[in-house]
Amino acid sequence: MTVIFSIIPMFIALLIAVLFVSYFFWGRRLLKINNKHVVVTGGSSGIGKCVAMTAAEYGAHVTIIARDVQKLEILVKTTMW
């Protein structure tokens, strides 16, 4: 029972993040981030990584902050940044 209560807030946070990204990046296209600076925390994996890569595709200058330096190095090597 406790596992369900700990999963529900994580699911809600994930849903809010997905809705945020889909609304601003693919929805109304109101967010013009070309040549702007975007700071993404937790960008070495998961949603943060997707947000960072999407922002870079839209022409933003991206700064990624994360705890795992090795994952960041892999991310930089595997992408064309």
Short mmCIF file of C-alpha atoms in Angstrom, two decimals:
data_model
loop_
_atom_site.label_atom_id
_atom_site.label_comp_id
_atom_site.label_asym_id
_atom_site.label_seq_id
_atom_site.Cartn_x
_atom_site.Cartn_y
_atom_site.Cartn_z
CA MET A 1 0.00 0.00 0.00
CA THR A 2 2.85 2.40 0.78
CA VAL A 3 4.40 1.75 -2.62
CA ILE A 4 1.24 3.00 -4.33
CA PHE A 5 1.30 6.22 -2.30
CA SER A 6 4.93 6.85 -3.23
CA ILE A 7 4.34 6.12 -6.94
CA ILE A 8 1.33 8.42 -7.31
CA PRO A 9 3.20 11.71 -6.67
CA MET A 10 5.98 10.65 -9.05
CA PHE A 11 3.40 9.81 -11.72
CA ILE A 12 1.67 13.17 -11.24
CA ALA A 13 5.01 15.02 -11.51
CA LEU A 14 5.86 13.09 -14.68
CA LEU A 15 2.45 13.87 -16.17
CA ILE A 16 2.84 17.59 -15.40
CA ALA A 17 6.31 17.63 -16.97
CA VAL A 18 5.10 15.88 -20.13
CA LEU A 19 2.16 18.27 -20.43
CA PHE A 20 4.46 21.26 -19.92
CA VAL A 21 6.89 20.13 -22.60
CA SER A 22 4.17 19.19 -25.07
CA TYR A 23 2.27 22.45 -24.54
CA PHE A 24 5.22 24.80 -24.92
CA PHE A 25 7.36 22.95 -27.45
CA TRP A 26 4.80 21.28 -29.71
CA GLY A 27 1.49 22.91 -28.85
CA ARG A 28 1.02 26.58 -29.46
CA ARG A 29 4.64 27.31 -30.39
CA LEU A 30 4.55 30.46 -28.26
CA LEU A 31 7.88 29.76 -26.68
CA LYS A 32 10.51 31.28 -28.92
CA ILE A 33 13.84 30.10 -27.56
CA ASN A 34 16.07 30.58 -30.58
CA ASN A 35 19.36 32.17 -29.39
CA LYS A 36 18.14 32.20 -25.77
CA HIS A 37 19.87 30.53 -22.85
CA VAL A 38 18.13 27.54 -21.24
CA VAL A 39 19.32 26.00 -17.96
CA VAL A 40 18.17 22.41 -17.38
CA THR A 41 18.65 20.73 -14.01
CA GLY A 42 18.77 16.96 -13.99
CA GLY A 43 19.57 16.93 -17.67
CA SER A 44 21.81 13.88 -17.81
CA SER A 45 18.89 11.45 -18.14
CA GLY A 46 15.13 11.14 -18.31
CA ILE A 47 12.86 14.13 -18.81
CA GLY A 48 15.65 16.63 -18.25
CA LYS A 49 17.66 15.08 -21.05
CA CYS A 50 14.67 15.23 -23.40
CA VAL A 51 13.98 18.86 -22.51
CA ALA A 52 17.63 19.79 -23.05
CA MET A 53 17.79 18.04 -26.42
CA THR A 54 14.50 19.59 -27.54
CA ALA A 55 15.61 23.06 -26.49
CA ALA A 56 18.86 22.58 -28.42
CA GLU A 57 16.89 21.50 -31.50
CA TYR A 58 14.92 24.74 -31.26
CA GLY A 59 18.16 26.72 -31.32
CA ALA A 60 18.63 27.53 -27.64
CA HIS A 61 21.98 27.68 -25.88
CA VAL A 62 21.65 24.90 -23.30
CA THR A 63 23.39 24.54 -19.94
CA ILE A 64 22.85 21.18 -18.26
CA ILE A 65 23.25 20.73 -14.52
CA ALA A 66 23.38 17.19 -13.14
CA ARG A 67 24.89 15.12 -10.36
CA ASP A 68 26.47 12.43 -12.52
CA VAL A 69 29.44 13.76 -14.48
CA GLN A 70 29.93 10.50 -16.39
CA LYS A 71 26.40 10.63 -17.79
CA LEU A 72 26.97 14.24 -18.84
CA GLU A 73 30.17 13.30 -20.66
CA ILE A 74 28.34 10.48 -22.46
CA LEU A 75 25.53 12.88 -23.39
CA VAL A 76 27.98 15.40 -24.84
CA LYS A 77 29.84 12.70 -26.80
CA THR A 78 26.68 11.13 -28.24
CA THR A 79 25.00 14.38 -29.31
CA MET A 80 26.17 16.94 -31.82
CA TRP A 81 26.56 19.83 -29.33
#
